[in-house]
Amino acid sequence: EVQLVQSGAEVKKPGESLTISCKGSQYTFTSYWISWVRQMPGKGLEWMGIIYPGDSDTRYSPSFQGQVTISADKSISTAYLQWRSLKASDTAMYYCARHPRLQGPGDYWGQGTRVTLSS
Amino acid sequence: QSALTQPASVSGSPGQSITISCTGTSSDIGGYDFVSWYQQHPGKAPKLIIYDVSNRPAGVSNRFSGSKSVNAASLTISGLQAEDEADYYCSSYTGTSAPVVFGGGTKLTVL
């Protein structure tokens, strides 16, 4: 069964750096896109960006360009979402999703990683 | 680009049918047949229920159906059941450097 398993919840302070992960299994990791989606408390889904692990082609939403970095290590079938300097407004649940093609839907989703900023 | 527009809430009684609209532009919904719909129960990850406007993934009930007209897409749920109470999100491909946009979400209440 296809699975995307995300890293555990994080509690960080503003200004700290953070990397969360999304590990794919039971499919060819390099043949599918992986996207990241933010959901702030009580709010809707926001598309952040997407990467194709096969060649590292990466696209970002203008709202998140320069604020986060998306990467992937195909040797361990894992995608990453990285912040250099967290802000209080980064408190949210973050999901990764698998897409069979760039235009295609997120057909499998990770369980989510909760990131909480607390001073 | 701007988010797609969905009603904040809809409601219906068990057994009834409801439709959720999702309005975009010619740059997203109107330009491509790549509209998806997701169902999200509280505290859970989103689940794909419709892709490419009107296709259902394996295992999704045929009570869920999707359609599109010009710059708007719709999700119809027939024979409403209590378990359908959830948030529903549409998304579309945009063909730009930021290729995906979501709607703001619609909360479905089963009365």
Tab-separated table of N, CA and C in Angstrom, chain B residues 8 12-13 20-21 26 28-30 41 46-47 50-53 55 77-78 80 84 105 109:
chain	number	residue	atom	x	y	z
B	8	ALA	N	-19.013	29.252	2.106
B	8	ALA	CA	-18.427	28.878	3.397
B	8	ALA	C	-19.106	27.652	3.986
B	12	GLY	N	-27.739	20.008	4.461
B	12	GLY	CA	-28.791	19.193	3.873
B	12	GLY	C	-29.199	18.097	4.828
B	13	SER	N	-30.340	17.537	4.599
B	13	SER	CA	-30.851	16.456	5.442
B	13	SER	C	-30.445	15.107	4.868
B	20	ILE	N	-21.941	21.760	-4.119
B	20	ILE	CA	-20.980	22.772	-3.691
B	20	ILE	C	-20.327	23.356	-4.934
B	21	SER	N	-20.342	24.664	-5.045
B	21	SER	CA	-19.761	25.326	-6.203
B	21	SER	C	-18.328	25.767	-5.932
B	26	SER	N	-10.697	31.892	-16.231
B	26	SER	CA	-10.258	31.207	-17.441
B	26	SER	C	-8.808	30.753	-17.340
B	28	ASP	N	-7.585	29.175	-14.662
B	28	ASP	CA	-7.497	27.942	-13.887
B	28	ASP	C	-8.612	26.979	-14.299
B	29	ILE	N	-9.752	27.032	-13.619
B	29	ILE	CA	-10.820	26.066	-13.918
B	29	ILE	C	-11.223	26.106	-15.390
B	30	GLY	N	-11.387	27.298	-15.915
B	30	GLY	CA	-11.849	27.441	-17.292
B	30	GLY	C	-10.854	27.002	-18.335
B	41	HIS	N	-12.258	15.372	7.129
B	41	HIS	CA	-12.935	15.278	8.418
B	41	HIS	C	-12.066	15.925	9.484
B	46	PRO	N	-6.689	15.470	4.334
B	46	PRO	CA	-7.638	15.487	3.205
B	46	PRO	C	-7.613	14.161	2.460
B	47	LYS	N	-8.761	13.854	1.835
B	47	LYS	CA	-8.909	12.639	1.041
B	47	LYS	C	-9.443	13.029	-0.324
B	50	ILE	N	-12.683	13.384	-5.993
B	50	ILE	CA	-12.933	13.613	-7.429
B	50	ILE	C	-11.652	14.165	-8.041
B	51	TYR	N	-11.282	13.689	-9.230
B	51	TYR	CA	-10.147	14.264	-9.942
B	51	TYR	C	-10.493	14.428	-11.409
B	52	ASP	N	-9.745	15.297	-12.075
B	52	ASP	CA	-9.983	15.586	-13.496
B	52	ASP	C	-11.468	15.861	-13.744
B	53	VAL	N	-12.021	16.738	-12.938
B	53	VAL	CA	-13.400	17.260	-13.007
B	53	VAL	C	-14.445	16.269	-12.520
B	55	ASN	N	-13.922	12.404	-12.324
B	55	ASN	CA	-13.506	11.020	-12.098
B	55	ASN	C	-13.393	10.708	-10.611
B	77	ILE	N	-23.245	15.764	-3.953
B	77	ILE	CA	-23.326	14.580	-3.100
B	77	ILE	C	-24.789	14.197	-3.012
B	78	SER	N	-25.109	13.005	-3.473
B	78	SER	CA	-26.493	12.549	-3.444
B	78	SER	C	-26.686	11.574	-2.286
B	80	LEU	N	-27.430	12.053	0.910
B	80	LEU	CA	-26.587	12.494	2.026
B	80	LEU	C	-26.628	11.536	3.204
B	84	ASP	N	-20.989	12.078	5.714
B	84	ASP	CA	-20.541	13.049	4.717
B	84	ASP	C	-20.250	14.407	5.343
B	105	GLY	N	-12.701	26.351	0.866
B	105	GLY	CA	-13.306	25.276	1.643
B	105	GLY	C	-14.769	25.543	1.967
B	109	THR	N	-22.821	20.495	6.598
B	109	THR	CA	-23.519	20.029	7.785
B	109	THR	C	-24.685	19.161	7.368
